[in-house]
Every structure is written in structure tokens, then in C-alpha cells.
Coordinates of C-alpha atoms in Angstrom, one line a residue:
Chain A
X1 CA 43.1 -33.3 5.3
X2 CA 39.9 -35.6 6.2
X3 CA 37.5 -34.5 3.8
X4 CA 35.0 -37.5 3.1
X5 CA 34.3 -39.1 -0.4
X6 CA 30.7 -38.9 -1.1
X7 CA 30.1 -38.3 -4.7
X8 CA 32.2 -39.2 -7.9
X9 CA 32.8 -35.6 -7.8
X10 CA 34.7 -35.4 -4.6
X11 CA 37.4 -37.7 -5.8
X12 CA 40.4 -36.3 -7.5
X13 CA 41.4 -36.3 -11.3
X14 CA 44.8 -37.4 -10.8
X15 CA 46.5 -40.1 -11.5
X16 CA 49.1 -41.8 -9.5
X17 CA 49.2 -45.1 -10.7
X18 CA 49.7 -45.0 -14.4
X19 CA 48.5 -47.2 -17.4
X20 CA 50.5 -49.8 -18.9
X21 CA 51.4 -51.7 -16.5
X22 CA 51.7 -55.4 -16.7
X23 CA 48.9 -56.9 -14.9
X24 CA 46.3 -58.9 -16.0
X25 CA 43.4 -57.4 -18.0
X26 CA 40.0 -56.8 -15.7
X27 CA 42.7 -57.3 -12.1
X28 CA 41.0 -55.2 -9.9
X29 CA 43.7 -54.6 -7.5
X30 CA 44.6 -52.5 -9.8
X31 CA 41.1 -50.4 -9.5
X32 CA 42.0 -50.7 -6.1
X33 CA 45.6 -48.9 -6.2
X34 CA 43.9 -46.7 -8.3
X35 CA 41.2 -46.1 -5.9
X36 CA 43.6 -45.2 -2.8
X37 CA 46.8 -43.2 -4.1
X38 CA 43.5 -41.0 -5.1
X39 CA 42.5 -41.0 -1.3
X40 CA 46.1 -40.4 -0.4
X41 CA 47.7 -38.0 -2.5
X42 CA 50.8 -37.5 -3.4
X43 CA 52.3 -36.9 0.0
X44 CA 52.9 -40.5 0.1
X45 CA 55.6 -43.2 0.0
X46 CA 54.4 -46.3 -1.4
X47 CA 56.1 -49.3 -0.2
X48 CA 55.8 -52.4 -2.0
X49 CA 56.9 -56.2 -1.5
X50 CA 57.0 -58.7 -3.9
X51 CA 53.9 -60.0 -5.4
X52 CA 51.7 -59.1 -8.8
X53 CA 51.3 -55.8 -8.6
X54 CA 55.5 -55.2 -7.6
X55 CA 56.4 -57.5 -10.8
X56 CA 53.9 -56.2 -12.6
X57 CA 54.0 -52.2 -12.1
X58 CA 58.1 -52.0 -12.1
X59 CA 58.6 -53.8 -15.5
X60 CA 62.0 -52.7 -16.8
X61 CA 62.8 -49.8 -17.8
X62 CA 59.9 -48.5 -16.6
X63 CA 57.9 -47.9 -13.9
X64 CA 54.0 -47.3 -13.1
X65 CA 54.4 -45.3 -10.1
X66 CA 53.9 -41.8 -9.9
X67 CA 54.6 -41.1 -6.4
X68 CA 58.2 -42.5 -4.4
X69 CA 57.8 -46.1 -4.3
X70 CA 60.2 -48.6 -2.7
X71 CA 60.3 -52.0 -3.7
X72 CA 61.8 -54.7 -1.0
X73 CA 61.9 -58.4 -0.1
X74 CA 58.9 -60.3 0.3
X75 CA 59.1 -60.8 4.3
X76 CA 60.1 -57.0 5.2
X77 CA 57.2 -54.7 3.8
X78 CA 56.3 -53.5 6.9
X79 CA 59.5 -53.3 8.7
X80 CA 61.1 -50.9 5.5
X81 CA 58.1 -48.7 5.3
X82 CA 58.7 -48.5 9.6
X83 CA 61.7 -47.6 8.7
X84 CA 60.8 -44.7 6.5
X85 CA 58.6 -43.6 8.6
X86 CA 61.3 -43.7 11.8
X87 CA 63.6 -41.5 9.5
X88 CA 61.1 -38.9 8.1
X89 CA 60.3 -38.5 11.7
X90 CA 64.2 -38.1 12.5
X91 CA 64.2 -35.2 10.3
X92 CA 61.4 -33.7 11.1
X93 CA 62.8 -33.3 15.0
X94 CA 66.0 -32.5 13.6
X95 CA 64.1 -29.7 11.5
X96 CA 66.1 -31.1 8.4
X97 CA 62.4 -31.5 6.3
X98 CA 59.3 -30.1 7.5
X99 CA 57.5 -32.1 4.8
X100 CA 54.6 -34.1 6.5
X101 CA 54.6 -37.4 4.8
X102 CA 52.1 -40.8 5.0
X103 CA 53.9 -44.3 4.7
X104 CA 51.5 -46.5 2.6
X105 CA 53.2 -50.8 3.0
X106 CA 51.3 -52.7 0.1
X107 CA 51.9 -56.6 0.4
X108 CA 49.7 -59.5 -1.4
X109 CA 48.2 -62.3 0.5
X110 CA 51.2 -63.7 0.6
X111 CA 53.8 -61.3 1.6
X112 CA 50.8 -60.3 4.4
X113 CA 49.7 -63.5 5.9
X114 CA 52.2 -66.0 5.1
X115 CA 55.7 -64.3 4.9
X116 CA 55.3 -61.0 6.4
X117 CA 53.3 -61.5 9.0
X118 CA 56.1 -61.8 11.6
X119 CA 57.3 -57.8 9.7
X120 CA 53.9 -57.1 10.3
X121 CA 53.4 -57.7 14.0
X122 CA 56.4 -56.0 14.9
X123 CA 55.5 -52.9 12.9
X124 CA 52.3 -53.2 14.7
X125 CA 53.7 -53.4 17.9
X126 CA 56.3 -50.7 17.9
X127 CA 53.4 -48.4 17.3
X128 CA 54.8 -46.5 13.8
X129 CA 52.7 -44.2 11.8
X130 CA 52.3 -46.3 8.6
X131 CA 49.6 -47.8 6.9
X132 CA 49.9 -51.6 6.2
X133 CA 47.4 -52.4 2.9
X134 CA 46.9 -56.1 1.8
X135 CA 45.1 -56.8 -1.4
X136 CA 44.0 -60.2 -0.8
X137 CA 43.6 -62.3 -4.3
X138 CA 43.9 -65.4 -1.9
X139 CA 46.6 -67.3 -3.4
X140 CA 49.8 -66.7 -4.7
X141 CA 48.9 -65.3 -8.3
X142 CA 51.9 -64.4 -8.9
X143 CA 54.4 -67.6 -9.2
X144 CA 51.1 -69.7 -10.5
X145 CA 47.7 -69.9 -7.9
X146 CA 49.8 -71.8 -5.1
X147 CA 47.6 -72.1 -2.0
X148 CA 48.1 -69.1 0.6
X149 CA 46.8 -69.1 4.2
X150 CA 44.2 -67.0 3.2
X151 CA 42.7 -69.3 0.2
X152 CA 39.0 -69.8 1.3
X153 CA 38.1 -73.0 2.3
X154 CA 37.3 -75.9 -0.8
X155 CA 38.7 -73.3 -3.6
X156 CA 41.6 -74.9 -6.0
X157 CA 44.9 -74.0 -6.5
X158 CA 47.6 -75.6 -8.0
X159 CA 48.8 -77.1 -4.9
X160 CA 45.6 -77.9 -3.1
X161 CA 44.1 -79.6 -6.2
X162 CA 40.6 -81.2 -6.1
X163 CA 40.5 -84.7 -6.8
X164 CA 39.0 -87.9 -5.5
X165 CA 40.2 -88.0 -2.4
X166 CA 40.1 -84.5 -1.9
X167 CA 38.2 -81.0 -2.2
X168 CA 40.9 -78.1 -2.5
X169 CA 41.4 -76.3 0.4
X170 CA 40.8 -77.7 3.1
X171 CA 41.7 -75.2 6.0
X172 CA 40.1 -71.8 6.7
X173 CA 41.7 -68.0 5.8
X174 CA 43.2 -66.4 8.2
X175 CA 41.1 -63.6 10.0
X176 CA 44.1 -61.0 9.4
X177 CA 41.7 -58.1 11.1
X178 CA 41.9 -59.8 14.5
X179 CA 45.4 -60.6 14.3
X180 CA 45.9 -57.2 13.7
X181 CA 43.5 -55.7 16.3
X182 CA 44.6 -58.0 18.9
X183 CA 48.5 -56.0 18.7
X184 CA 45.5 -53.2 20.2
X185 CA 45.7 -50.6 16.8
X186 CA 43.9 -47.9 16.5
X187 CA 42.7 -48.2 13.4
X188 CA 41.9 -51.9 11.1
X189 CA 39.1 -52.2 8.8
X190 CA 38.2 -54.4 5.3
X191 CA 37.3 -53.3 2.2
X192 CA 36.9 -54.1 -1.6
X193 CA 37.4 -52.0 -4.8
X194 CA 33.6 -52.8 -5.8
X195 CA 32.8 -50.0 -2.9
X196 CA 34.7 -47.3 -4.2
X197 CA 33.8 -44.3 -1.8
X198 CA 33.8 -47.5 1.6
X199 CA 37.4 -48.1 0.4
X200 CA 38.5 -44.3 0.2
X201 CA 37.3 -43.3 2.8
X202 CA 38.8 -45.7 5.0
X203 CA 42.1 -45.3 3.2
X204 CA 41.9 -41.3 4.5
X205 CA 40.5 -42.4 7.8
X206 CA 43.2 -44.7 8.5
X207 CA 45.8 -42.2 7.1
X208 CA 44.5 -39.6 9.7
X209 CA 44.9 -41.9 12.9
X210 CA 47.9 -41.6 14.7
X211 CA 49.9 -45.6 15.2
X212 CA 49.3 -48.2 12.7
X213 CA 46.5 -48.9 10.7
X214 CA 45.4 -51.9 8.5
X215 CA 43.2 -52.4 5.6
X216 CA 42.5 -55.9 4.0
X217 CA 40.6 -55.4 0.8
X218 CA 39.6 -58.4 -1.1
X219 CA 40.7 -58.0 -4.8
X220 CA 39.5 -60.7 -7.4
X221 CA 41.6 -62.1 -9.5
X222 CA 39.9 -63.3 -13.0
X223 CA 43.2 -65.3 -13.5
X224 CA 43.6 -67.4 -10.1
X225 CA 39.8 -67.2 -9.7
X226 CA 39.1 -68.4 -13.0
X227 CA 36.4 -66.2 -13.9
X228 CA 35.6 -64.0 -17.5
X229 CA 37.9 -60.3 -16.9
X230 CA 34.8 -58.5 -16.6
X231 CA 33.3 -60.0 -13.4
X232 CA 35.7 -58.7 -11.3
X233 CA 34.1 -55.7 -10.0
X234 CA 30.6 -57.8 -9.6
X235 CA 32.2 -61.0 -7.5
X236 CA 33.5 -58.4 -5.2
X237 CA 29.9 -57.0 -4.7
X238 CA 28.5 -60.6 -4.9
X239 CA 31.3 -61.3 -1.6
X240 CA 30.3 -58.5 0.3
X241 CA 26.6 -59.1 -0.3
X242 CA 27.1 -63.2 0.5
X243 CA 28.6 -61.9 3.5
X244 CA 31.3 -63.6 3.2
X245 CA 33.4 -60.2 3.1
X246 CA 31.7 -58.1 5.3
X247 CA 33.0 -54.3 4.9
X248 CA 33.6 -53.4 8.6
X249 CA 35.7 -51.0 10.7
X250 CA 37.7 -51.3 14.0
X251 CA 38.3 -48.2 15.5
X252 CA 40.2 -48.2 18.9
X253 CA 38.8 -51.9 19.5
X254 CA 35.0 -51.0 18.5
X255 CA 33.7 -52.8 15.5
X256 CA 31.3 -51.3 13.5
X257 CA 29.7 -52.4 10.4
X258 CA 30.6 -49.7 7.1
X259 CA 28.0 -51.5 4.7
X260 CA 24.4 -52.9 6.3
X261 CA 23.4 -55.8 3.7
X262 CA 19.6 -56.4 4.8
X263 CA 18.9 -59.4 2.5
X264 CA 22.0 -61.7 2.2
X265 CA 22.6 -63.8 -1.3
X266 CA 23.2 -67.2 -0.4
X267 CA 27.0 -68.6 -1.0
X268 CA 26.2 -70.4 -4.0
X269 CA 25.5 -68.1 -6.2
X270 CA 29.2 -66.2 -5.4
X271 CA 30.9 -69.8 -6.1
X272 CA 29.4 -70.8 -9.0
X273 CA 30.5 -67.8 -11.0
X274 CA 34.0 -69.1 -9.8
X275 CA 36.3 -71.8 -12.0
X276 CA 38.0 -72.7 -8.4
X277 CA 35.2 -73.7 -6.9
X278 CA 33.5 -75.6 -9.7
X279 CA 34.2 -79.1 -8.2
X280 CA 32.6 -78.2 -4.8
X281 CA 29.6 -80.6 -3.9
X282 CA 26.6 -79.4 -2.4
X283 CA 27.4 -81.0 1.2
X284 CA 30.5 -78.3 1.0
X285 CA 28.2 -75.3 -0.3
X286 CA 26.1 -76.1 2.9
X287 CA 29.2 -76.5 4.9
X288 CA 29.9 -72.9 3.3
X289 CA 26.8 -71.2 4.2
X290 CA 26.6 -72.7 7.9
X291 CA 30.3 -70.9 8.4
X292 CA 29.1 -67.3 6.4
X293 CA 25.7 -67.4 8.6
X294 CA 28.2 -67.9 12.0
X295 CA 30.0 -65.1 10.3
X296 CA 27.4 -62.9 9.7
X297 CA 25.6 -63.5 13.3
X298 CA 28.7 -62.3 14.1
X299 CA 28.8 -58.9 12.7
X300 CA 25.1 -58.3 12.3
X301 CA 24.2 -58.9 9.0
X302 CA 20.9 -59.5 7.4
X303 CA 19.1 -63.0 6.3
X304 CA 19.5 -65.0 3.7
X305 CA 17.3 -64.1 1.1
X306 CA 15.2 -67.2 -0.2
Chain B
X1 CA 47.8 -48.3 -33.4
X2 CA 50.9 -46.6 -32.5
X3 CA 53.9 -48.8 -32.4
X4 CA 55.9 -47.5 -29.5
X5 CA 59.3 -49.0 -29.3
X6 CA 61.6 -49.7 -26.3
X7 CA 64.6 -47.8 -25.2
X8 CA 67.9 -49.4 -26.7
X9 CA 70.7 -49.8 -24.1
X10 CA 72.3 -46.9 -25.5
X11 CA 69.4 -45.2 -24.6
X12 CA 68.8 -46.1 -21.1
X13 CA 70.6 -44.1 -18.3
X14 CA 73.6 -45.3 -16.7
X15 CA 72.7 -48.0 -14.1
X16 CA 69.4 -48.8 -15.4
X17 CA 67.7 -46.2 -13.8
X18 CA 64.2 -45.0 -14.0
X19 CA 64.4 -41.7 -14.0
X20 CA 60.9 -40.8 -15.2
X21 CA 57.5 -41.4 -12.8
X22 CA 55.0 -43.2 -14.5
X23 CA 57.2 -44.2 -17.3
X24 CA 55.3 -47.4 -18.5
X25 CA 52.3 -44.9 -20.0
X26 CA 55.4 -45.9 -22.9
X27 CA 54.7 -49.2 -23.1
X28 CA 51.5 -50.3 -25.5
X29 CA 49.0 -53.1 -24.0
X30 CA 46.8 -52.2 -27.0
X31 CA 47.7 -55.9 -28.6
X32 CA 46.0 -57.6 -25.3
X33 CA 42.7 -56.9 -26.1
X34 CA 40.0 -59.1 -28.4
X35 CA 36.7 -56.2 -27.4
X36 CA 37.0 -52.5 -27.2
X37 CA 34.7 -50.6 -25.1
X38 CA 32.8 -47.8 -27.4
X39 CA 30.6 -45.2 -25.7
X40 CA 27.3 -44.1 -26.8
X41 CA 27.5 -40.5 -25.6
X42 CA 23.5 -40.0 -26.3
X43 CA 22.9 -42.3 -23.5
X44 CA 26.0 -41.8 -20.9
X45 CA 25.0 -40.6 -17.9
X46 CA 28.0 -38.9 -16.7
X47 CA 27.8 -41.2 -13.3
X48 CA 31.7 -41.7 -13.2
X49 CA 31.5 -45.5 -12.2
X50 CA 33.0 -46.8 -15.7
X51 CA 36.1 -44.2 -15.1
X52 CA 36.5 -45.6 -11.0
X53 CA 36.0 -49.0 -11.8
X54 CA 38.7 -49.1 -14.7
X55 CA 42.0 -50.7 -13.6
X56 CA 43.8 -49.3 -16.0
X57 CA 43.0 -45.1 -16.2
X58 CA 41.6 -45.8 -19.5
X59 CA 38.3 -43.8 -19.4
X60 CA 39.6 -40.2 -19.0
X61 CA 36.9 -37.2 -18.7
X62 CA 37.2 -34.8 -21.5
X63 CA 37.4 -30.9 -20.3
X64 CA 33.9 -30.4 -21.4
X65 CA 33.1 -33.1 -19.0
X66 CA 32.4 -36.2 -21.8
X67 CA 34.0 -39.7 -20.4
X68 CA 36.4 -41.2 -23.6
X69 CA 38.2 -44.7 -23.9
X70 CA 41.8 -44.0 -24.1
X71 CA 42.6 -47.0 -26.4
X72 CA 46.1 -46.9 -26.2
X73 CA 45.6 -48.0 -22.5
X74 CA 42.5 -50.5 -22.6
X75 CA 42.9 -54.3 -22.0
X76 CA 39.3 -54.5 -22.9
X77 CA 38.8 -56.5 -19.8
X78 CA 35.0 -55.6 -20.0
X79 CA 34.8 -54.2 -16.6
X80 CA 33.5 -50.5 -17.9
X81 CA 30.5 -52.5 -19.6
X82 CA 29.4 -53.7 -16.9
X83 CA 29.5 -51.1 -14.4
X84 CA 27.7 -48.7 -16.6
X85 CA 23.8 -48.2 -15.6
X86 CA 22.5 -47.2 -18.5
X87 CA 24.0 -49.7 -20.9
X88 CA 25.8 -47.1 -22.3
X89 CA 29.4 -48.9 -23.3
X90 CA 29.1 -51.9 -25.5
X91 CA 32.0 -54.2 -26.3
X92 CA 33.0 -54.3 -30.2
X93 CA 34.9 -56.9 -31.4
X94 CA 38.4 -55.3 -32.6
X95 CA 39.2 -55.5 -36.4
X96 CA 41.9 -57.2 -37.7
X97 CA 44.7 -54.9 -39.0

């Protein structure tokens, strides 16, 4: 099963998640559904709660999903795909199946750290055999860029609009990867589409592990983000890069650091490219970097290049 | 373009079911787009990023190994363009029927 992604060659031809779908031209959460039903297979049930790419990818009459998908509430992600999970395991004892199935939950920002979070920890704590993905487009694209706890810091939505008395959001994202490592997982890393074979390979890794695993992999959204559709692929190096998303793996508590970035860019050149953040002043930017240089002390990342 | 046209309800199985996987390869986004991608095959590498980057399965690799824009499928998001190294994809603005 864990054969590692190394070359464009390694990665299957299939394709499990099919054109047409509705969403937005240049998203790259869809690159990055793409990206892991090819590191999973088909052996896979694909849960799904509400958010773009459940609207988006189960437009009626159709569907884009080639492999059993579930769609379910917002809230309940993770406690439908533990129940899968549960009854696949049911009828394995009962030697009713001897298929061998993964349980993929897929929420948005959202449905992850706002409304599903409670699903989440409990999933978590029971211990199941899933994996819990959350493509994090940092706002609620869906319904119309409202503010999400994991909107970065100064950026505008339409309900933390920047004005004279204030400068967007003004709280900090959520650090979903230590909530979820503090339930003691074996297995919680981040990742973004713009590192294809980083991405896949942690997809497999955390398939393999045995108990709950998380990824968080930043997606950006040229809609909510207000940025030209073919940028998406480049902000999420431009992130990683910044440091601001460092690509990191916790494996049975140990951190450890998937992508080394020797010479950081500095912030401003990853907000600028960015409608939401076009109102920030510089006081902010520097506010910005201070927090991304705390961050990257944090998990060893290079200097910022001058 | 192909005009593909939606099921009717006649049509549509009994409870609104979808009974096919991957049914929305039916459904035409070719309208959404202002640039398609073209690819000059004299100077295409073959690296594979344009067809891992694409949201939308759009590049698909012929049998003899040559990456092709499926342009039923393309938003023309741009993203192809921009992953490719050696500047092989350029965006052409799409005709007017």
C-alpha cells in the first residue's frame, strides 16, 4: 500500500474526481481533491459536509464523484464518516465483507473549525480509523466570504469589513493541528496543493496509520481572496515560502518539518497579491511579519530574505 | 462547442437518483472561459505539472505520451500557464461564435 510519490510518473492516471463540476475557475481545492483520491484510490469512502466543494460537485442530476461519497449536515462530518468506519469494521468481524476500506471526512474551514469541531474532537477521541481532511479557503466561500475562525488576521470579508475604524479581521486562525494533536493522534500534518508529491504523500501516510489522522491544507480561493484565477497555485507557494504555512508533520507527537525553506519571502509580498488584504497599512504588515518570524522560530524555518 | 442538454424529468430515474459516478463530465463549463490554454508541443517538456496543477482534469496525456487541453472541460483559469517551465502553454483569447 505505502508506496511513496516521487516523480510525476509515480502518480496514477485516474481520475476520481471528474470535470464539470461547479466550482469556480482556477479553485484549487479542486487540484487538491484531485491530488488525493489519486493518493487514495478507489478503496475509499469520501465523506463530505456542506461547503463549496459539497454544493459544488453534487449539482443536480449529477454528480462529480467517482468513488462512494456521502454528503451530510454541516456539524457531523466526522461523526458520519466514524460511523462508516464503525460499520465496515462490524462487518468485517462478522466476516460479512472482507473488503478493506479507508474513510476519507472532507469539511471546509467552516464545517472544520467553526461547526464541526465539537464532531471532530469526538471522532478524534474515540480513536476511529478515518481520515479528517480540511481545505482551508479561510472564510465561508460558499454563502458569500463571511469571516471564519480561521480568516488570517487583517484580511476582509464581508462581515469583518475594513473601514475607518477598523482593519478586517481582527483575531488570529485557529492552530487546528494542535487542537488536533493535543486529542494525542497519531498522525496530523499541513499541506497545500502547490506541493503536489508533500500533499500525496501525506495523504497515503496518514491513510496507513492506524487511529485518526488530520490534514489541513491551505487552498486559495481566487474568489474570497480576490486574486486573478491563475495565481492560485503560486499564492500557495508564496504562503509556504512566507512561512506563514509551514508544510509540517506530527507523527505520534514529534514534529518535523516536510519542506526546509532556507531564505524566507517577507509577508508582504504574499498580501499584496491579495484584494483582502489591500487596505492593510504598513504598521499591520509589520505586525504580520513579527507573528510569521515567532512562527517560524517556532518550527525552524530560515531568514527573511532582504 | 458541443451543446450538451440536460436530462428532462422524464428522463431522470425515479426519485432523482444519480445513478451514474462522475455524471457531471455531462455538463458543459466550456461557456465560462474568456482564454483557452493552447500547447506548443515543440517546446513541452513532458514535466506533468500543467496536468497535476489543473483543477479541473483538463490536460489529459495522449497514449503516445503528448499532454492535450480537453476543451470541453477548461475554465481557462490560467493555472496550466503558469505552472509550465518552459513557457510552453500560452492563453488565446477565445473567438466569438
Amino acid at each position: 500500500m505505502s508506496t511513496a510519490f516521487r516523480t510525476i510518473k509515480d502518480i496514477p492516471k485516474e481520475e476520481y474526481f471528474a470535470p464539470g463540476n461547479r466550482l469556480c475557475a482556477g479553485c484549487t481545492a479542486a487540484t487538491a481533491i484531485r491530488q488525493i483520491l489519486k493518493a487514495s484510490g478507489r478503496n475509499v469512502v469520501v465523506v463530505t459536509a456542506t461547503g463549496c466543494v459539497e454544493v459544488a460537485t453534487s449539482y443536480f442530476p449529477q454528480s462529480a464523484w467517482r468513488v462512494p461519497w456521502v454528503h451530510i449536515a454541516f456539524e457531523n462530518a466526522a461523526a458520519v464518516a466514524s460511523g462508516i468506519e464503525s460499520a465496515m469494521k462490524a462487518l468485517n468481524r462478522k466476516k460479512k465483507s472482507d473488503e478493506r476500506i479507508h474513510v476519507i471526512a472532507l469539511g471546509g474551514d467552516g464545517g472544520t473549525f467553526d461547526i464541526g469541531l465539537q464532531a471532530l474532537s469526538g471522532a478524534l477521541e474515540r480513536g476511529h480509523d478515518l481520515l479528517y481532511i480540511c481545505y482551508d479557503n479561510e472564510a465561508y466561500m460558499n454563502t458569500g466570504i463571511q469571516r471564519s475562525s480561521a480568516t488570517p488576521y487583517c484580511a476582509a470579508a464581508t462581515t469583518c469589513p475594513p473601514g475607518r475604524l477598523s482593519s478586517g479581521q481582527s483575531t488570529q486562525k485557529k492552530d487546528l493541528v494542535a487542537i488536533a494533536v493535543a486529542h494525542g493522534i497519531p498522525y496530523a500534518a499541513t499541506a497545500c496543493p502547490s506541493y503536489p508529491f508533500d500533499l500525496m504523500n501525506k495523504v497515503r501516510r496518514a491513510l496507513d496509520v492506524e487511529g485518526p489522522a488530520v490534514l489541513h491544507a491551505l487552498t486559495p480561493c481566487p474568489t474570497g481572496w480576490r486574486f486573478d484565477t491563475d495565481k492560485g497555485i503560486d499564492l500557495g507557494k508564496l504562503a509556504v515560502m512566507t512561512g506563514l504555512w509551514p508544510l509540517y508533520e506530527v507523527v505520534d507527537g514529534v514534529t518535523k518539518l516536510t519542506v526546509q525553506v532556507p531564505r524566507r519571502e517577507p509577508v508582504k509580498r504574499y498580501l499584496e497579491v491579495q484584494g483582502r488584504f489591500k487596505h492593510v497599512k504598513d504598521e499591520d504588515v509589520k505586525r504580520i511579519q513579527e507573528r510569521t518570524d515567532l512562527l517560524a522560530a517556532k518550527f525552524g524555518l530560515g531568514p527573511v530574505r532582504q | 462547442m458541443s451543446k450538451r442538454r440536460l436530462k428532462g424529468w422524464k428522463e431522470i430515474p425515479m426519485g432523482g437518483m444519480v445513478t451514474e459516478p462522475g455524471s457531471s463530465v455531462e455538463f458543459d463549463v466550456s461557456a465560462w472561459r474568456t482564454f483557452k490554454p493552447v500547447i506548443d508541443q515543440s517546446k513541452c517538456t513532458k514535466c506533468g505539472l500543467c496536468w497535476i496543477y489543473c483543477p479541473e482534469a483538463a490536460i489529459v496525456i495522449k497514449e503516445d505520451g503528448r499532454y492535450e487541453v480537453d476543451l470541453t472541460f477548461c475554465k481557462g483559469c490560467g493555472i496550466c500557464e503558469r505552472a509550465c517551465a518552459p513557457r510552453a502553454i500560452t492563453m488565446v483569447k477565445e473567438e466569438s461564435a
